[in-house]
PDB file of C-alpha atoms in Angstrom:
ATOM      1  CA  MET A 227      -7.376  -0.204  15.482  1.00  0.00           C
ATOM      2  CA  GLY A 228      -9.209   1.081  12.405  1.00  0.00           C
ATOM      3  CA  TRP A 229     -10.603   4.583  12.096  1.00  0.00           C
ATOM      4  CA  PRO A 230     -13.547   5.231   9.747  1.00  0.00           C
ATOM      5  CA  THR A 231     -13.059   8.098   7.330  1.00  0.00           C
ATOM      6  CA  ALA A 232     -14.726   9.361   4.179  1.00  0.00           C
ATOM      7  CA  LEU A 233     -11.744  11.371   2.971  1.00  0.00           C
ATOM      8  CA  PRO A 234     -11.216  11.113  -0.798  1.00  0.00           C
ATOM      9  CA  GLY A 235      -8.664   8.461  -1.655  1.00  0.00           C
ATOM     10  CA  VAL A 236      -7.977   7.417   1.953  1.00  0.00           C
ATOM     11  CA  ARG A 237      -8.569   3.678   1.989  1.00  0.00           C
ATOM     12  CA  ARG A 238      -7.542   3.013   5.577  1.00  0.00           C
ATOM     13  CA  LEU A 239      -6.441   5.006   8.589  1.00  0.00           C
ATOM     14  CA  GLU A 240      -5.272   2.759  11.411  1.00  0.00           C
ATOM     15  CA  TRP A 241      -3.212   2.510  14.545  1.00  0.00           C
ATOM     16  CA  HIS A 242      -0.875  -0.497  14.546  1.00  0.00           C
ATOM     17  CA  GLU A 243       1.070  -2.009  17.382  1.00  0.00           C
ATOM     18  CA  ALA A 244       2.805  -5.335  17.784  1.00  0.00           C
ATOM     19  CA  SER A 245       5.799  -7.109  19.234  1.00  0.00           C
ATOM     20  CA  ILE A 246       7.838  -9.223  16.833  1.00  0.00           C
ATOM     21  CA  PRO A 247       9.702 -12.011  18.657  1.00  0.00           C
ATOM     22  CA  ASP A 248      13.097 -11.466  17.003  1.00  0.00           C
ATOM     23  CA  GLY A 249      12.451  -8.092  15.412  1.00  0.00           C
ATOM     24  CA  ALA A 250      12.663  -9.404  11.822  1.00  0.00           C
ATOM     25  CA  PHE A 251       9.676  -9.030   9.517  1.00  0.00           C
ATOM     26  CA  LEU A 252       8.502  -8.865   5.922  1.00  0.00           C
ATOM     27  CA  ARG A 253       6.619  -5.755   4.876  1.00  0.00           C
ATOM     28  CA  LEU A 254       4.338  -7.052   2.138  1.00  0.00           C
ATOM     29  CA  PRO A 255       3.193  -5.136  -0.955  1.00  0.00           C
ATOM     30  CA  VAL A 256       0.069  -3.027  -0.498  1.00  0.00           C
ATOM     31  CA  PRO A 257      -2.364  -2.007  -3.271  1.00  0.00           C
ATOM     32  CA  GLY A 258      -1.879   1.657  -2.454  1.00  0.00           C
ATOM     33  CA  LEU A 259       0.636   4.086  -0.995  1.00  0.00           C
ATOM     34  CA  VAL A 260       1.323   3.730   2.725  1.00  0.00           C
ATOM     35  CA  VAL A 261       2.115   6.753   4.865  1.00  0.00           C
ATOM     36  CA  VAL A 262       3.577   5.704   8.223  1.00  0.00           C
ATOM     37  CA  LEU A 263       3.982   7.902  11.298  1.00  0.00           C
ATOM     38  CA  ASN A 264       6.206   6.025  13.749  1.00  0.00           C
ATOM     39  CA  VAL A 265       5.706   6.733  17.422  1.00  0.00           C
ATOM     40  CA  ALA A 266       7.713   3.759  18.746  1.00  0.00           C
ATOM     41  CA  ALA A 267      10.981   2.152  17.661  1.00  0.00           C
ATOM     42  CA  ARG A 268      11.698   2.898  14.010  1.00  0.00           C
ATOM     43  CA  GLY A 269      14.192   0.190  13.112  1.00  0.00           C
ATOM     44  CA  GLU A 270      15.659  -0.367   9.659  1.00  0.00           C
ATOM     45  CA  TRP A 271      14.621  -1.660   6.253  1.00  0.00           C
ATOM     46  CA  ARG A 272      16.006  -2.888   2.952  1.00  0.00           C
ATOM     47  CA  ARG A 273      14.684  -4.338  -0.266  1.00  0.00           C
ATOM     48  CA  HIS A 274      16.836  -7.468  -0.354  1.00  0.00           C
ATOM     49  CA  ALA A 275      19.593  -9.182   1.572  1.00  0.00           C
ATOM     50  CA  GLY A 276      22.388  -7.763  -0.569  1.00  0.00           C
ATOM     51  CA  GLU A 277      21.442  -4.150   0.126  1.00  0.00           C
ATOM     52  CA  PRO A 278      22.631  -2.080   3.124  1.00  0.00           C
ATOM     53  CA  TRP A 279      20.119  -1.478   5.914  1.00  0.00           C
ATOM     54  CA  ARG A 280      18.520   1.968   5.882  1.00  0.00           C
ATOM     55  CA  PRO A 281      16.961   3.770   8.849  1.00  0.00           C
ATOM     56  CA  GLN A 282      13.165   3.827   8.882  1.00  0.00           C
ATOM     57  CA  PRO A 283      12.133   7.521   8.927  1.00  0.00           C
ATOM     58  CA  ALA A 284       9.825   8.851  11.618  1.00  0.00           C
ATOM     59  CA  ALA A 285       7.410   9.864   8.863  1.00  0.00           C
ATOM     60  CA  SER A 286       7.599   8.017   5.578  1.00  0.00           C
ATOM     61  CA  VAL A 287       5.685   7.078   2.461  1.00  0.00           C
ATOM     62  CA  ARG A 288       6.005   3.714   0.775  1.00  0.00           C
ATOM     63  CA  GLY A 289       5.086   3.563  -2.882  1.00  0.00           C
ATOM     64  CA  LEU A 290       3.685   0.639  -4.807  1.00  0.00           C
ATOM     65  CA  THR A 291       6.005  -2.360  -4.779  1.00  0.00           C
ATOM     66  CA  LEU A 292       5.782  -5.767  -6.390  1.00  0.00           C
ATOM     67  CA  HIS A 293       7.775  -7.596  -3.716  1.00  0.00           C
ATOM     68  CA  PRO A 294       8.237  -7.524   0.062  1.00  0.00           C
ATOM     69  CA  THR A 295      10.863  -5.450   1.817  1.00  0.00           C
ATOM     70  CA  LEU A 296      12.881  -6.729   4.757  1.00  0.00           C
ATOM     71  CA  GLY A 297      12.544  -4.946   8.088  1.00  0.00           C
ATOM     72  CA  ARG A 298      14.085  -5.294  11.498  1.00  0.00           C
ATOM     73  CA  ASP A 299      13.479  -3.536  14.755  1.00  0.00           C
ATOM     74  CA  PRO A 300      16.456  -3.698  17.115  1.00  0.00           C
ATOM     75  CA  ASP A 301      14.415  -2.427  20.075  1.00  0.00           C
ATOM     76  CA  ALA A 302      12.913  -5.744  21.202  1.00  0.00           C
ATOM     77  CA  GLY A 303      10.703  -5.970  18.147  1.00  0.00           C
ATOM     78  CA  ALA A 304       8.257  -3.275  19.277  1.00  0.00           C
ATOM     79  CA  LEU A 305       6.123  -1.503  16.690  1.00  0.00           C
ATOM     80  CA  GLY A 306       3.768   1.425  17.102  1.00  0.00           C
ATOM     81  CA  TYR A 307       2.597   3.603  14.249  1.00  0.00           C
ATOM     82  CA  VAL A 308      -0.278   5.278  12.465  1.00  0.00           C
ATOM     83  CA  SER A 309      -0.744   3.939   8.952  1.00  0.00           C
ATOM     84  CA  ILE A 310      -2.613   5.709   6.144  1.00  0.00           C
ATOM     85  CA  VAL A 311      -3.226   3.757   2.945  1.00  0.00           C
ATOM     86  CA  LEU A 312      -3.870   6.051  -0.018  1.00  0.00           C
ATOM     87  CA  ALA A 313      -5.290   5.153  -3.407  1.00  0.00           C
ATOM     88  CA  PRO A 314      -2.585   5.731  -6.035  1.00  0.00           C
ATOM     89  CA  TRP A 315      -4.623   8.453  -7.749  1.00  0.00           C
ATOM     90  CA  ALA A 316      -4.816  10.418  -4.467  1.00  0.00           C
ATOM     91  CA  ALA A 317      -1.060  10.789  -3.889  1.00  0.00           C
ATOM     92  CA  PRO A 318      -0.835  14.345  -5.314  1.00  0.00           C
ATOM     93  CA  LEU A 319      -3.673  15.431  -3.058  1.00  0.00           C
ATOM     94  CA  TYR A 320      -1.915  14.561   0.197  1.00  0.00           C
ATOM     95  CA  LEU A 321       1.756  14.237  -0.757  1.00  0.00           C
ATOM     96  CA  ARG A 322       2.157  16.823  -3.540  1.00  0.00           C
ATOM     97  CA  ALA A 323       3.642  14.215  -5.880  1.00  0.00           C
ATOM     98  CA  PRO A 324       2.313  11.325  -7.986  1.00  0.00           C
ATOM     99  CA  ALA A 325       2.509   7.780  -6.685  1.00  0.00           C
ATOM    100  CA  ALA A 326       5.115   7.057  -9.357  1.00  0.00           C
ATOM    101  CA  ALA A 327       7.564   9.282  -7.437  1.00  0.00           C
ATOM    102  CA  PHE A 328       7.651   6.749  -4.608  1.00  0.00           C
ATOM    103  CA  VAL A 329       7.467   3.439  -6.461  1.00  0.00           C
ATOM    104  CA  ASP A 330       9.597   0.606  -5.041  1.00  0.00           C
ATOM    105  CA  ASP A 331      10.923   2.812  -2.256  1.00  0.00           C
ATOM    106  CA  ILE A 332      10.336   4.135   1.258  1.00  0.00           C
ATOM    107  CA  VAL A 333      10.816   7.904   1.214  1.00  0.00           C
ATOM    108  CA  ASP A 334      11.372  10.226   4.154  1.00  0.00           C
ATOM    109  CA  LEU A 335       8.437  12.646   4.152  1.00  0.00           C
ATOM    110  CA  ALA A 336      10.712  15.364   5.520  1.00  0.00           C
ATOM    111  CA  LEU A 337      12.112  15.541   1.980  1.00  0.00           C
ATOM    112  CA  VAL A 338       8.705  15.723   0.318  1.00  0.00           C
ATOM    113  CA  ALA A 339       6.095  17.273   2.597  1.00  0.00           C
ATOM    114  CA  PRO A 340       7.673  18.996   5.634  1.00  0.00           C
ATOM    115  CA  GLY A 341       4.410  19.199   7.586  1.00  0.00           C
ATOM    116  CA  TRP A 342       4.197  15.442   8.065  1.00  0.00           C
ATOM    117  CA  PRO A 343       7.269  14.908  10.319  1.00  0.00           C
ATOM    118  CA  ALA A 344       6.059  17.670  12.652  1.00  0.00           C
ATOM    119  CA  LEU A 345       2.852  15.696  13.111  1.00  0.00           C
ATOM    120  CA  VAL A 346       4.717  12.682  14.540  1.00  0.00           C
ATOM    121  CA  ALA A 347       5.475  14.382  17.876  1.00  0.00           C
ATOM    122  CA  ARG A 348       1.833  15.433  18.246  1.00  0.00           C
ATOM    123  CA  VAL A 349       0.657  11.918  17.454  1.00  0.00           C
ATOM    124  CA  ALA A 350       3.133  10.397  19.904  1.00  0.00           C
ATOM    125  CA  GLY A 351       1.816  12.640  22.674  1.00  0.00           C
ATOM    126  CA  ALA A 352      -1.836  11.736  22.100  1.00  0.00           C
ATOM    127  CA  PRO A 353      -3.419   9.737  24.945  1.00  0.00           C
ATOM    128  CA  SER A 354      -4.990   6.912  22.902  1.00  0.00           C
ATOM    129  CA  ALA A 355      -5.088   5.179  19.550  1.00  0.00           C
ATOM    130  CA  ALA A 356      -8.343   6.956  18.723  1.00  0.00           C
ATOM    131  CA  ALA A 357      -6.824  10.335  19.554  1.00  0.00           C
ATOM    132  CA  ARG A 358      -3.813   9.599  17.346  1.00  0.00           C
ATOM    133  CA  CYS A 359      -6.022   8.684  14.395  1.00  0.00           C
ATOM    134  CA  ALA A 360      -8.182  11.765  14.969  1.00  0.00           C
ATOM    135  CA  LEU A 361      -5.127  14.028  14.789  1.00  0.00           C
ATOM    136  CA  VAL A 362      -4.040  12.445  11.532  1.00  0.00           C
ATOM    137  CA  GLU A 363      -7.552  12.656  10.084  1.00  0.00           C
ATOM    138  CA  ALA A 364      -7.657  16.373  10.861  1.00  0.00           C
ATOM    139  CA  GLU A 365      -4.365  16.856   9.008  1.00  0.00           C
ATOM    140  CA  LEU A 366      -5.694  14.897   6.041  1.00  0.00           C
ATOM    141  CA  HIS A 367      -8.828  17.061   6.003  1.00  0.00           C
ATOM    142  CA  THR A 368      -6.640  20.149   5.757  1.00  0.00           C
ATOM    143  CA  LEU A 369      -4.595  18.700   2.923  1.00  0.00           C
ATOM    144  CA  GLY A 370      -7.648  17.302   1.136  1.00  0.00           C
ATOM    145  CA  ALA A 371      -9.597  20.554   1.236  1.00  0.00           C
ATOM    146  CA  ARG A 372      -8.187  21.447  -2.173  1.00  0.00           C
ATOM    147  CA  TRP A 373      -9.816  18.384  -3.785  1.00  0.00           C
ATOM    148  CA  SER A 374     -11.906  19.726  -6.655  1.00  0.00           C
ATOM    149  CA  PRO A 375     -13.196  16.979  -8.930  1.00  0.00           C
ATOM    150  CA  VAL A 376     -12.926  18.253 -12.480  1.00  0.00           C
ATOM    151  CA  ALA A 377     -14.784  16.015 -14.890  1.00  0.00           C
ATOM    152  CA  GLY A 378     -12.528  14.192 -17.291  1.00  0.00           C
ATOM    153  CA  GLY A 379     -13.078  11.647 -20.030  1.00  0.00           C
ATOM    154  CA  GLY A 380     -15.534  11.579 -22.877  1.00  0.00           C
ATOM    155  CA  ARG A 381     -14.817  11.468 -26.573  1.00  0.00           C
ATOM    156  CA  GLY A 382     -16.006  15.031 -27.094  1.00  0.00           C
ATOM    157  CA  ALA A 383     -13.691  16.552 -24.513  1.00  0.00           C
ATOM    158  CA  PRO A 384     -10.416  18.233 -25.506  1.00  0.00           C
ATOM    159  CA  ALA A 385      -7.358  15.996 -25.176  1.00  0.00           C
ATOM    160  CA  SER A 386      -6.067  18.038 -22.234  1.00  0.00           C
ATOM    161  CA  ALA A 387      -9.284  17.393 -20.280  1.00  0.00           C
ATOM    162  CA  ARG A 388      -9.779  13.725 -21.049  1.00  0.00           C
ATOM    163  CA  LEU A 389      -7.843  12.566 -18.022  1.00  0.00           C
ATOM    164  CA  GLY A 390      -8.698  15.032 -15.304  1.00  0.00           C
ATOM    165  CA  PRO A 391      -8.916  13.980 -11.638  1.00  0.00           C
ATOM    166  CA  VAL A 392     -12.187  12.088 -12.017  1.00  0.00           C
ATOM    167  CA  ALA A 393     -11.004  10.228 -15.118  1.00  0.00           C
ATOM    168  CA  GLU A 394      -7.658   9.338 -13.535  1.00  0.00           C
ATOM    169  CA  ARG A 395      -9.445   7.985 -10.500  1.00  0.00           C
ATOM    170  CA  ALA A 396     -11.763   5.975 -12.749  1.00  0.00           C
ATOM    171  CA  LEU A 397      -8.780   4.635 -14.689  1.00  0.00           C
ATOM    172  CA  VAL A 398      -6.963   3.378 -11.592  1.00  0.00           C
ATOM    173  CA  GLU A 399     -10.058   1.887  -9.965  1.00  0.00           C
ATOM    174  CA  ALA A 400     -11.134   0.103 -13.169  1.00  0.00           C
ATOM    175  CA  LEU A 401      -7.719  -1.482 -13.602  1.00  0.00           C
ATOM    176  CA  GLU A 402      -7.722  -2.528  -9.942  1.00  0.00           C
ATOM    177  CA  ARG A 403     -11.051  -4.270 -10.516  1.00  0.00           C
ATOM    178  CA  GLY A 404      -9.386  -6.236 -13.294  1.00  0.00           C
ATOM    179  CA  GLU A 405     -10.994  -4.544 -16.295  1.00  0.00           C
ATOM    180  CA  ALA A 406      -9.094  -4.890 -19.576  1.00  0.00           C
ATOM    181  CA  VAL A 407      -7.013  -1.971 -20.815  1.00  0.00           C
ATOM    182  CA  THR A 408      -9.095  -1.802 -23.998  1.00  0.00           C
ATOM    183  CA  THR A 409     -12.296  -1.597 -21.957  1.00  0.00           C
ATOM    184  CA  VAL A 410     -10.883   1.180 -19.781  1.00  0.00           C
ATOM    185  CA  ALA A 411      -9.633   3.070 -22.812  1.00  0.00           C
ATOM    186  CA  ALA A 412     -13.029   2.895 -24.522  1.00  0.00           C
ATOM    187  CA  ALA A 413     -14.816   4.124 -21.393  1.00  0.00           C
ATOM    188  CA  LEU A 414     -12.468   7.116 -21.098  1.00  0.00           C
ATOM    189  CA  GLY A 415     -12.375   7.919 -24.810  1.00  0.00           C
ATOM    190  CA  VAL A 416      -8.600   7.487 -25.118  1.00  0.00           C
ATOM    191  CA  THR A 417      -6.304   4.936 -26.723  1.00  0.00           C
ATOM    192  CA  PRO A 418      -4.996   1.832 -24.917  1.00  0.00           C
ATOM    193  CA  ARG A 419      -1.515   3.298 -25.266  1.00  0.00           C
ATOM    194  CA  ARG A 420      -2.688   6.386 -23.372  1.00  0.00           C
ATOM    195  CA  VAL A 421      -4.010   4.156 -20.573  1.00  0.00           C
ATOM    196  CA  HIS A 422      -0.595   2.478 -20.297  1.00  0.00           C
ATOM    197  CA  GLN A 423       1.175   5.842 -20.274  1.00  0.00           C
ATOM    198  CA  ARG A 424      -1.065   7.397 -17.639  1.00  0.00           C
ATOM    199  CA  THR A 425      -0.960   4.318 -15.414  1.00  0.00           C
ATOM    200  CA  ARG A 426       2.816   4.379 -15.348  1.00  0.00           C
ATOM    201  CA  ALA A 427       2.879   8.144 -14.822  1.00  0.00           C
ATOM    202  CA  LEU A 428       0.332   7.964 -11.993  1.00  0.00           C
ATOM    203  CA  CYS A 429       1.323   4.728 -10.255  1.00  0.00           C
ATOM    204  CA  GLY A 430       4.791   3.806 -11.480  1.00  0.00           C
ATOM    205  CA  VAL A 431       3.722   0.321 -12.582  1.00  0.00           C
ATOM    206  CA  ALA A 432       2.115  -1.185 -15.668  1.00  0.00           C
ATOM    207  CA  PRO A 433      -1.664  -1.746 -15.800  1.00  0.00           C
ATOM    208  CA  ARG A 434      -1.247  -5.522 -15.517  1.00  0.00           C
ATOM    209  CA  ASP A 435       0.926  -5.201 -12.397  1.00  0.00           C
ATOM    210  CA  LEU A 436      -1.550  -2.779 -10.837  1.00  0.00           C
ATOM    211  CA  ALA A 437      -4.396  -5.239 -11.427  1.00  0.00           C
ATOM    212  CA  GLN A 438      -2.440  -8.179 -10.024  1.00  0.00           C
ATOM    213  CA  LEU A 439      -1.328  -6.186  -6.987  1.00  0.00           C
ATOM    214  CA  ALA A 440      -4.935  -5.205  -6.268  1.00  0.00           C
ATOM    215  CA  ARG A 441      -5.983  -8.837  -6.563  1.00  0.00           C
ATOM    216  CA  PHE A 442      -3.228  -9.811  -4.112  1.00  0.00           C
ATOM    217  CA  GLY A 443      -4.576  -7.192  -1.707  1.00  0.00           C
ATOM    218  CA  ARG A 444      -8.024  -8.754  -1.903  1.00  0.00           C
ATOM    219  CA  GLY A 445      -6.455 -12.090  -1.013  1.00  0.00           C
ATOM    220  CA  ILE A 446      -4.745 -10.600   2.043  1.00  0.00           C
ATOM    221  CA  GLU A 447      -8.009  -9.048   3.210  1.00  0.00           C
ATOM    222  CA  ALA A 448      -9.852 -12.339   2.691  1.00  0.00           C
ATOM    223  CA  LEU A 449      -7.279 -14.268   4.713  1.00  0.00           C
ATOM    224  CA  GLN A 450      -7.487 -11.734   7.534  1.00  0.00           C
ATOM    225  CA  ARG A 451     -11.213 -11.261   8.008  1.00  0.00           C
ATOM    226  CA  GLU A 452     -13.219 -14.130   6.572  1.00  0.00           C
ATOM    227  CA  ALA A 453     -13.819 -16.924   9.066  1.00  0.00           C
ATOM    228  CA  SER A 454     -16.526 -18.439   6.854  1.00  0.00           C
ATOM    229  CA  GLY A 455     -14.230 -18.613   3.850  1.00  0.00           C
ATOM    230  CA  GLU A 456     -16.632 -16.853   1.445  1.00  0.00           C
ATOM    231  CA  ALA A 457     -14.293 -13.945   0.696  1.00  0.00           C
ATOM    232  CA  LEU A 458     -11.377 -16.339   0.323  1.00  0.00           C
ATOM    233  CA  ALA A 459     -13.386 -18.471  -2.118  1.00  0.00           C
ATOM    234  CA  ALA A 460     -14.264 -15.343  -4.101  1.00  0.00           C
ATOM    235  CA  TRP A 461     -10.592 -14.386  -4.287  1.00  0.00           C
ATOM    236  CA  ARG A 462      -9.596 -17.875  -5.424  1.00  0.00           C
ATOM    237  CA  ALA A 463     -12.306 -17.698  -8.095  1.00  0.00           C
ATOM    238  CA  GLU A 464     -10.430 -14.770  -9.646  1.00  0.00           C
ATOM    239  CA  HIS A 465      -7.732 -17.263 -10.675  1.00  0.00           C
ATOM    240  CA  ALA A 466      -7.781 -20.159 -13.116  1.00  0.00           C
ATOM    241  CA  ASP A 467      -7.356 -22.686 -10.304  1.00  0.00           C
ATOM    242  CA  GLN A 468      -6.004 -23.008  -6.766  1.00  0.00           C
ATOM    243  CA  PRO A 469      -2.353 -23.655  -7.792  1.00  0.00           C
ATOM    244  CA  HIS A 470      -2.498 -20.488  -9.884  1.00  0.00           C
ATOM    245  CA  ALA A 471      -3.882 -18.549  -6.904  1.00  0.00           C
ATOM    246  CA  ILE A 472      -1.042 -19.820  -4.698  1.00  0.00           C
ATOM    247  CA  ARG A 473       1.610 -18.914  -7.294  1.00  0.00           C
ATOM    248  CA  ALA A 474       0.119 -15.442  -7.734  1.00  0.00           C
ATOM    249  CA  PHE A 475       0.094 -14.874  -3.970  1.00  0.00           C
ATOM    250  CA  ARG A 476       3.648 -16.141  -3.579  1.00  0.00           C
ATOM    251  CA  ARG A 477       4.851 -13.745  -6.267  1.00  0.00           C
ATOM    252  CA  PHE A 478       4.042 -10.786  -4.034  1.00  0.00           C
ATOM    253  CA  ALA A 479       4.504 -12.264  -0.563  1.00  0.00           C
ATOM    254  CA  TRP A 480       7.336 -14.819  -0.955  1.00  0.00           C
ATOM    255  CA  LEU A 481       4.928 -16.980   1.085  1.00  0.00           C
ATOM    256  CA  THR A 482       1.974 -19.229   0.319  1.00  0.00           C
ATOM    257  CA  PRO A 483      -1.399 -18.141   1.733  1.00  0.00           C
ATOM    258  CA  GLY A 484      -1.039 -20.793   4.449  1.00  0.00           C
ATOM    259  CA  GLN A 485       2.445 -19.607   5.392  1.00  0.00           C
ATOM    260  CA  TYR A 486       1.196 -16.035   5.493  1.00  0.00           C
ATOM    261  CA  ALA A 487      -1.641 -16.950   7.853  1.00  0.00           C
ATOM    262  CA  ALA A 488       0.726 -18.855  10.146  1.00  0.00           C
ATOM    263  CA  SER A 489       3.363 -16.132  10.212  1.00  0.00           C
ATOM    264  CA  ARG A 490       0.899 -13.323  10.762  1.00  0.00           C
ATOM    265  CA  ARG A 491      -0.152 -14.816  14.087  1.00  0.00           C
ATOM    266  CA  ALA A 492       3.208 -13.695  15.490  1.00  0.00           C
ATOM    267  CA  ILE A 493       2.274 -10.019  14.952  1.00  0.00           C
ATOM    268  CA  PRO A 494      -1.539  -9.963  14.920  1.00  0.00           C
ATOM    269  CA  ARG A 495      -2.108  -6.200  15.164  1.00  0.00           C
ATOM    270  CA  THR A 496      -0.747  -5.484  11.688  1.00  0.00           C
ATOM    271  CA  ARG A 497      -2.137  -6.162   8.220  1.00  0.00           C
ATOM    272  CA  PHE A 498       0.679  -6.226   5.710  1.00  0.00           C
ATOM    273  CA  ALA A 499       3.605  -7.274   7.899  1.00  0.00           C
ATOM    274  CA  VAL A 500       4.516 -10.799   8.959  1.00  0.00           C
ATOM    275  CA  ALA A 501       7.328 -12.348  10.939  1.00  0.00           C
ATOM    276  CA  ALA A 502      10.103 -13.056   8.465  1.00  0.00           C
ATOM    277  CA  PRO A 503      11.028 -16.725   7.953  1.00  0.00           C
ATOM    278  CA  ALA A 504      14.657 -17.398   7.077  1.00  0.00           C
ATOM    279  CA  SER A 505      13.518 -18.977   3.811  1.00  0.00           C
ATOM    280  CA  ALA A 506      11.301 -16.067   2.756  1.00  0.00           C
ATOM    281  CA  ALA A 507      13.532 -15.235  -0.181  1.00  0.00           C
ATOM    282  CA  PRO A 508      16.805 -16.541  -1.633  1.00  0.00           C
ATOM    283  CA  GLY A 509      19.627 -15.183   0.466  1.00  0.00           C
ATOM    284  CA  ALA A 510      17.365 -13.431   2.965  1.00  0.00           C
ATOM    285  CA  GLU A 511      19.164 -12.816   6.238  1.00  0.00           C
ATOM    286  CA  ARG A 512      17.728 -12.719   9.688  1.00  0.00           C
TER     287      ARG A 512
END
């Protein structure tokens, strides 16, 4: 269930629930940070088959990643959680740390922002999905009240002011749209090197990876919502040809678009999680 919100930097606020037949799933990359408040079985996760399983925290944040993580839920495959997807530039607003602090990891929010874990019990006790999302939105409003857009950018501005909150937001969003680093640098009145530096400092990934991850996210959304195929055609048009689109998708998902669509039917109430095939990645274990 989605919950509409106009909070700065909050791209989605949703209640998710599903039952995975064998409890094994792939958690796909997301073009943003994902805060998860678990109110059902929490399970375990790991980045690859050679790594030990780690417990999934009750309240966690997942940073930008360029590959899936492996998950399993030992409690009959049940999932139930509130998910908040944050734009990378908004991480300091709600999490008190830049997105780069969480890159390629799932971090227990008890170690970062103590107020979040306390919210899990309140969310779990709410009577409906809408009530759960409303509680989380209220918490986000409290955290976001300190948002004060200070204009940044412009060739005449001092160096210290050139990448204030507004400019950093513009930088991230322009790169996600696929604009060239040189174009972004010219618009902000900084050097291309500065764009690379700030992107890594803000997001933890290079500008090219951020752009490709955002494009992958548009492909996921197109596969999920577009019965007519228009959004999917638009996403494919972002690539040189269809084989290139498939290779780009597989880079982030370990699956082709067709395999993703087929696997997702096993857990239809989620967006970026699919039932994990044994062949999802070399050496992946069930």
